[in-house]
JSON list of C-alpha atoms in Angstrom, two decimals:
[
{"chain": "A", "resi": 268, "resn": "VAL", "atom": "CA", "xyz": [-30.36, -6.02, -35.77]},
{"chain": "A", "resi": 269, "resn": "SER", "atom": "CA", "xyz": [-31.52, -5.71, -39.40]},
{"chain": "A", "resi": 270, "resn": "LYS", "atom": "CA", "xyz": [-31.64, -1.90, -39.11]},
{"chain": "A", "resi": 271, "resn": "ALA", "atom": "CA", "xyz": [-28.04, -1.85, -37.83]},
{"chain": "A", "resi": 272, "resn": "MET", "atom": "CA", "xyz": [-26.99, -4.16, -40.67]},
{"chain": "A", "resi": 273, "resn": "ALA", "atom": "CA", "xyz": [-28.73, -1.94, -43.23]},
{"chain": "A", "resi": 274, "resn": "THR", "atom": "CA", "xyz": [-27.00, 1.14, -41.80]},
{"chain": "A", "resi": 275, "resn": "ALA", "atom": "CA", "xyz": [-23.63, -0.63, -41.85]},
{"chain": "A", "resi": 276, "resn": "ALA", "atom": "CA", "xyz": [-24.19, -1.71, -45.46]},
{"chain": "A", "resi": 277, "resn": "THR", "atom": "CA", "xyz": [-25.13, 1.85, -46.45]},
{"chain": "A", "resi": 278, "resn": "ASP", "atom": "CA", "xyz": [-22.06, 3.24, -44.66]},
{"chain": "A", "resi": 279, "resn": "ALA", "atom": "CA", "xyz": [-19.82, 0.66, -46.36]},
{"chain": "A", "resi": 280, "resn": "ALA", "atom": "CA", "xyz": [-21.26, 1.49, -49.78]},
{"chain": "A", "resi": 281, "resn": "ALA", "atom": "CA", "xyz": [-20.77, 5.22, -49.15]},
{"chain": "A", "resi": 282, "resn": "ALA", "atom": "CA", "xyz": [-17.18, 4.63, -48.00]},
{"chain": "A", "resi": 283, "resn": "ALA", "atom": "CA", "xyz": [-16.47, 2.51, -51.08]},
{"chain": "A", "resi": 284, "resn": "SER", "atom": "CA", "xyz": [-17.52, 5.39, -53.34]},
{"chain": "A", "resi": 285, "resn": "LEU", "atom": "CA", "xyz": [-14.97, 7.73, -51.71]},
{"chain": "A", "resi": 286, "resn": "ARG", "atom": "CA", "xyz": [-11.46, 8.04, -53.07]},
{"chain": "A", "resi": 287, "resn": "PRO", "atom": "CA", "xyz": [-8.57, 9.84, -51.42]},
{"chain": "A", "resi": 288, "resn": "THR", "atom": "CA", "xyz": [-7.22, 12.61, -53.61]},
{"chain": "A", "resi": 289, "resn": "ALA", "atom": "CA", "xyz": [-4.01, 14.43, -52.71]},
{"chain": "A", "resi": 290, "resn": "CYS", "atom": "CA", "xyz": [-3.05, 17.72, -54.27]},
{"chain": "A", "resi": 291, "resn": "VAL", "atom": "CA", "xyz": [-0.66, 20.61, -53.76]},
{"chain": "A", "resi": 292, "resn": "LEU", "atom": "CA", "xyz": [-2.31, 24.00, -53.96]},
{"chain": "A", "resi": 293, "resn": "ARG", "atom": "CA", "xyz": [-1.08, 27.58, -53.89]},
{"chain": "A", "resi": 294, "resn": "PRO", "atom": "CA", "xyz": [-4.23, 29.51, -52.88]},
{"chain": "A", "resi": 295, "resn": "THR", "atom": "CA", "xyz": [-2.74, 32.95, -53.54]},
{"chain": "A", "resi": 296, "resn": "PRO", "atom": "CA", "xyz": [0.31, 33.96, -55.59]},
{"chain": "A", "resi": 297, "resn": "HIS", "atom": "CA", "xyz": [2.41, 34.79, -52.51]},
{"chain": "A", "resi": 298, "resn": "ALA", "atom": "CA", "xyz": [1.25, 31.94, -50.28]},
{"chain": "A", "resi": 299, "resn": "PRO", "atom": "CA", "xyz": [3.39, 28.87, -49.69]},
{"chain": "A", "resi": 300, "resn": "PRO", "atom": "CA", "xyz": [2.13, 25.63, -51.25]},
{"chain": "A", "resi": 301, "resn": "VAL", "atom": "CA", "xyz": [-0.36, 23.64, -49.19]},
{"chain": "A", "resi": 302, "resn": "CYS", "atom": "CA", "xyz": [-0.68, 19.85, -49.42]},
{"chain": "A", "resi": 303, "resn": "VAL", "atom": "CA", "xyz": [-4.26, 18.66, -48.95]},
{"chain": "A", "resi": 304, "resn": "VAL", "atom": "CA", "xyz": [-5.88, 15.23, -49.01]},
{"chain": "A", "resi": 305, "resn": "TYR", "atom": "CA", "xyz": [-9.60, 15.14, -49.80]},
{"chain": "A", "resi": 306, "resn": "LEU", "atom": "CA", "xyz": [-12.02, 12.22, -49.80]},
{"chain": "A", "resi": 307, "resn": "LEU", "atom": "CA", "xyz": [-14.02, 12.77, -52.98]},
{"chain": "A", "resi": 308, "resn": "ARG", "atom": "CA", "xyz": [-17.05, 10.83, -54.15]},
{"chain": "A", "resi": 309, "resn": "ASP", "atom": "CA", "xyz": [-16.89, 9.09, -57.51]},
{"chain": "A", "resi": 310, "resn": "LYS", "atom": "CA", "xyz": [-18.48, 11.02, -60.38]},
{"chain": "A", "resi": 311, "resn": "GLU", "atom": "CA", "xyz": [-18.70, 14.20, -58.31]},
{"chain": "A", "resi": 312, "resn": "ASP", "atom": "CA", "xyz": [-19.16, 17.54, -60.06]},
{"chain": "A", "resi": 313, "resn": "GLU", "atom": "CA", "xyz": [-16.37, 20.12, -60.06]},
{"chain": "A", "resi": 314, "resn": "SER", "atom": "CA", "xyz": [-17.74, 21.97, -57.02]},
{"chain": "A", "resi": 315, "resn": "GLU", "atom": "CA", "xyz": [-16.72, 18.90, -54.95]},
{"chain": "A", "resi": 316, "resn": "PRO", "atom": "CA", "xyz": [-19.51, 19.11, -52.36]},
{"chain": "A", "resi": 317, "resn": "SER", "atom": "CA", "xyz": [-18.21, 16.08, -50.42]},
{"chain": "A", "resi": 318, "resn": "CYS", "atom": "CA", "xyz": [-15.24, 18.11, -49.14]},
{"chain": "A", "resi": 319, "resn": "LEU", "atom": "CA", "xyz": [-16.93, 21.52, -48.78]},
{"chain": "A", "resi": 320, "resn": "GLN", "atom": "CA", "xyz": [-16.71, 21.52, -44.98]},
{"chain": "A", "resi": 321, "resn": "GLN", "atom": "CA", "xyz": [-13.03, 20.59, -45.11]},
{"chain": "A", "resi": 322, "resn": "ARG", "atom": "CA", "xyz": [-12.31, 23.39, -47.59]},
{"chain": "A", "resi": 323, "resn": "GLU", "atom": "CA", "xyz": [-14.23, 25.91, -45.46]},
{"chain": "A", "resi": 324, "resn": "ALA", "atom": "CA", "xyz": [-12.20, 24.89, -42.38]},
{"chain": "A", "resi": 325, "resn": "LEU", "atom": "CA", "xyz": [-8.96, 25.24, -44.36]},
{"chain": "A", "resi": 326, "resn": "HIS", "atom": "CA", "xyz": [-10.01, 28.70, -45.58]},
{"chain": "A", "resi": 327, "resn": "ALA", "atom": "CA", "xyz": [-10.48, 29.73, -41.94]},
{"chain": "A", "resi": 328, "resn": "ARG", "atom": "CA", "xyz": [-7.16, 28.20, -40.77]},
{"chain": "A", "resi": 329, "resn": "LEU", "atom": "CA", "xyz": [-5.21, 29.77, -43.62]},
{"chain": "A", "resi": 330, "resn": "CYS", "atom": "CA", "xyz": [-7.01, 33.15, -43.31]},
{"chain": "A", "resi": 331, "resn": "LEU", "atom": "CA", "xyz": [-8.25, 32.93, -46.91]},
{"chain": "A", "resi": 332, "resn": "PRO", "atom": "CA", "xyz": [-11.24, 34.91, -48.17]},
{"chain": "A", "resi": 333, "resn": "ASN", "atom": "CA", "xyz": [-14.58, 33.08, -48.29]},
{"chain": "A", "resi": 334, "resn": "ASP", "atom": "CA", "xyz": [-15.87, 34.86, -51.40]},
{"chain": "A", "resi": 335, "resn": "ARG", "atom": "CA", "xyz": [-14.28, 32.44, -53.88]},
{"chain": "A", "resi": 336, "resn": "PRO", "atom": "CA", "xyz": [-13.05, 28.84, -53.95]},
{"chain": "A", "resi": 337, "resn": "LEU", "atom": "CA", "xyz": [-9.27, 28.63, -53.68]},
{"chain": "A", "resi": 338, "resn": "LEU", "atom": "CA", "xyz": [-8.72, 25.04, -52.57]},
{"chain": "A", "resi": 339, "resn": "ARG", "atom": "CA", "xyz": [-10.41, 22.84, -55.18]},
{"chain": "A", "resi": 340, "resn": "THR", "atom": "CA", "xyz": [-8.53, 19.95, -56.74]},
{"chain": "A", "resi": 341, "resn": "SER", "atom": "CA", "xyz": [-8.92, 21.58, -60.15]},
{"chain": "A", "resi": 342, "resn": "PHE", "atom": "CA", "xyz": [-6.56, 24.32, -58.89]},
{"chain": "A", "resi": 343, "resn": "ALA", "atom": "CA", "xyz": [-3.76, 21.87, -58.04]},
{"chain": "A", "resi": 344, "resn": "LEU", "atom": "CA", "xyz": [-0.20, 22.71, -59.05]},
{"chain": "A", "resi": 345, "resn": "GLY", "atom": "CA", "xyz": [1.35, 20.52, -61.73]},
{"chain": "A", "resi": 346, "resn": "VAL", "atom": "CA", "xyz": [-0.79, 17.80, -63.18]},
{"chain": "A", "resi": 347, "resn": "ALA", "atom": "CA", "xyz": [-4.26, 18.02, -61.67]},
{"chain": "A", "resi": 348, "resn": "ALA", "atom": "CA", "xyz": [-5.35, 15.34, -59.25]},
{"chain": "A", "resi": 349, "resn": "ARG", "atom": "CA", "xyz": [-7.87, 13.75, -61.62]},
{"chain": "A", "resi": 350, "resn": "GLY", "atom": "CA", "xyz": [-6.79, 12.22, -64.91]},
{"chain": "A", "resi": 351, "resn": "SER", "atom": "CA", "xyz": [-9.55, 13.98, -66.86]},
{"chain": "A", "resi": 352, "resn": "ASP", "atom": "CA", "xyz": [-8.24, 17.36, -65.64]},
{"chain": "A", "resi": 353, "resn": "ALA", "atom": "CA", "xyz": [-4.64, 16.71, -66.66]},
{"chain": "A", "resi": 354, "resn": "ARG", "atom": "CA", "xyz": [-2.99, 19.54, -68.51]},
{"chain": "A", "resi": 355, "resn": "ILE", "atom": "CA", "xyz": [-2.68, 19.29, -72.26]},
{"chain": "A", "resi": 356, "resn": "PRO", "atom": "CA", "xyz": [0.97, 19.40, -73.43]},
{"chain": "A", "resi": 357, "resn": "GLY", "atom": "CA", "xyz": [1.89, 22.28, -75.71]},
{"chain": "A", "resi": 358, "resn": "LEU", "atom": "CA", "xyz": [-0.55, 24.85, -74.36]},
{"chain": "A", "resi": 359, "resn": "LEU", "atom": "CA", "xyz": [0.76, 28.30, -73.60]},
{"chain": "A", "resi": 360, "resn": "ARG", "atom": "CA", "xyz": [0.64, 29.30, -69.95]},
{"chain": "A", "resi": 361, "resn": "ASN", "atom": "CA", "xyz": [0.00, 32.83, -68.64]},
{"chain": "A", "resi": 362, "resn": "VAL", "atom": "CA", "xyz": [0.57, 34.35, -72.09]},
{"chain": "A", "resi": 363, "resn": "HIS", "atom": "CA", "xyz": [-0.48, 37.87, -71.11]},
{"chain": "A", "resi": 364, "resn": "VAL", "atom": "CA", "xyz": [1.87, 38.28, -68.12]},
{"chain": "A", "resi": 365, "resn": "GLY", "atom": "CA", "xyz": [4.10, 41.31, -68.59]},
{"chain": "A", "resi": 366, "resn": "LEU", "atom": "CA", "xyz": [2.26, 42.76, -71.57]},
{"chain": "A", "resi": 367, "resn": "GLY", "atom": "CA", "xyz": [1.36, 46.43, -71.57]},
{"chain": "A", "resi": 368, "resn": "ALA", "atom": "CA", "xyz": [-2.00, 47.95, -72.48]},
{"chain": "A", "resi": 369, "resn": "SER", "atom": "CA", "xyz": [-3.34, 46.78, -75.84]},
{"chain": "A", "resi": 370, "resn": "GLY", "atom": "CA", "xyz": [-4.14, 50.25, -77.12]},
{"chain": "A", "resi": 371, "resn": "VAL", "atom": "CA", "xyz": [-7.65, 49.20, -78.12]},
{"chain": "A", "resi": 372, "resn": "LYS", "atom": "CA", "xyz": [-9.87, 52.27, -77.84]},
{"chain": "A", "resi": 373, "resn": "GLN", "atom": "CA", "xyz": [-12.74, 51.78, -75.41]},
{"chain": "A", "resi": 374, "resn": "GLY", "atom": "CA", "xyz": [-11.31, 48.39, -74.43]},
{"chain": "A", "resi": 375, "resn": "THR", "atom": "CA", "xyz": [-12.03, 47.07, -70.96]},
{"chain": "A", "resi": 376, "resn": "PRO", "atom": "CA", "xyz": [-9.15, 45.64, -68.95]},
{"chain": "A", "resi": 377, "resn": "ALA", "atom": "CA", "xyz": [-9.86, 42.60, -66.81]},
{"chain": "A", "resi": 378, "resn": "LEU", "atom": "CA", "xyz": [-7.93, 40.97, -63.99]},
{"chain": "A", "resi": 379, "resn": "VAL", "atom": "CA", "xyz": [-7.35, 37.24, -63.84]},
{"chain": "A", "resi": 380, "resn": "GLN", "atom": "CA", "xyz": [-6.32, 35.67, -60.56]},
{"chain": "A", "resi": 381, "resn": "GLY", "atom": "CA", "xyz": [-4.14, 32.60, -60.76]},
{"chain": "A", "resi": 382, "resn": "SER", "atom": "CA", "xyz": [-2.52, 30.81, -63.65]},
{"chain": "A", "resi": 383, "resn": "TYR", "atom": "CA", "xyz": [-4.30, 29.84, -66.84]},
{"chain": "A", "resi": 384, "resn": "GLU", "atom": "CA", "xyz": [-3.56, 27.97, -70.03]},
{"chain": "A", "resi": 385, "resn": "TYR", "atom": "CA", "xyz": [-4.34, 29.35, -73.46]},
{"chain": "A", "resi": 386, "resn": "TYR", "atom": "CA", "xyz": [-4.82, 27.91, -76.88]},
{"chain": "A", "resi": 387, "resn": "HIS", "atom": "CA", "xyz": [-6.32, 29.21, -80.08]},
{"chain": "A", "resi": 388, "resn": "TYR", "atom": "CA", "xyz": [-9.54, 27.43, -81.02]},
{"chain": "A", "resi": 389, "resn": "LEU", "atom": "CA", "xyz": [-7.87, 26.14, -84.19]},
{"chain": "A", "resi": 390, "resn": "GLN", "atom": "CA", "xyz": [-4.73, 24.93, -82.38]},
{"chain": "A", "resi": 391, "resn": "TRP", "atom": "CA", "xyz": [-4.19, 21.19, -82.56]},
{"chain": "A", "resi": 392, "resn": "THR", "atom": "CA", "xyz": [-3.91, 19.78, -79.04]},
{"chain": "A", "resi": 393, "resn": "GLY", "atom": "CA", "xyz": [-4.38, 16.09, -79.79]},
{"chain": "A", "resi": 394, "resn": "HIS", "atom": "CA", "xyz": [-7.17, 15.79, -77.23]},
{"chain": "A", "resi": 395, "resn": "GLY", "atom": "CA", "xyz": [-10.61, 15.16, -78.66]},
{"chain": "A", "resi": 396, "resn": "GLN", "atom": "CA", "xyz": [-9.85, 16.84, -81.97]},
{"chain": "A", "resi": 397, "resn": "LEU", "atom": "CA", "xyz": [-9.33, 15.54, -85.45]},
{"chain": "A", "resi": 398, "resn": "PRO", "atom": "CA", "xyz": [-6.18, 16.67, -87.29]},
{"chain": "A", "resi": 399, "resn": "LYS", "atom": "CA", "xyz": [-6.81, 19.10, -90.12]}
]
């Protein structure tokens, strides 16, 4: 009986540390948005190991490549699922879209998949910085 109670207590504690997190993701630029609900552990690192099996199953169902993560909560559309990952207002988004070659001799072009936000290291964002 005590072993069963200990197991139940451990399971209850583990369940209490999980939090449902819903997000809308667009795994590739031409894919339709996908709504996903994950059960994430508190204080989990950005690789989100608690939902790895769920993400792998979704990759298979959606015929997505397995060579890179495409369904993490940090890739959510709009404001990210976690408050600490929320976008910072005023940042430029996808600033290099539509630009031609830079003309830099011996420069190396690079491809970026997905959207990104950009700010200059001296740009005031109001988040963790002191005004100049």
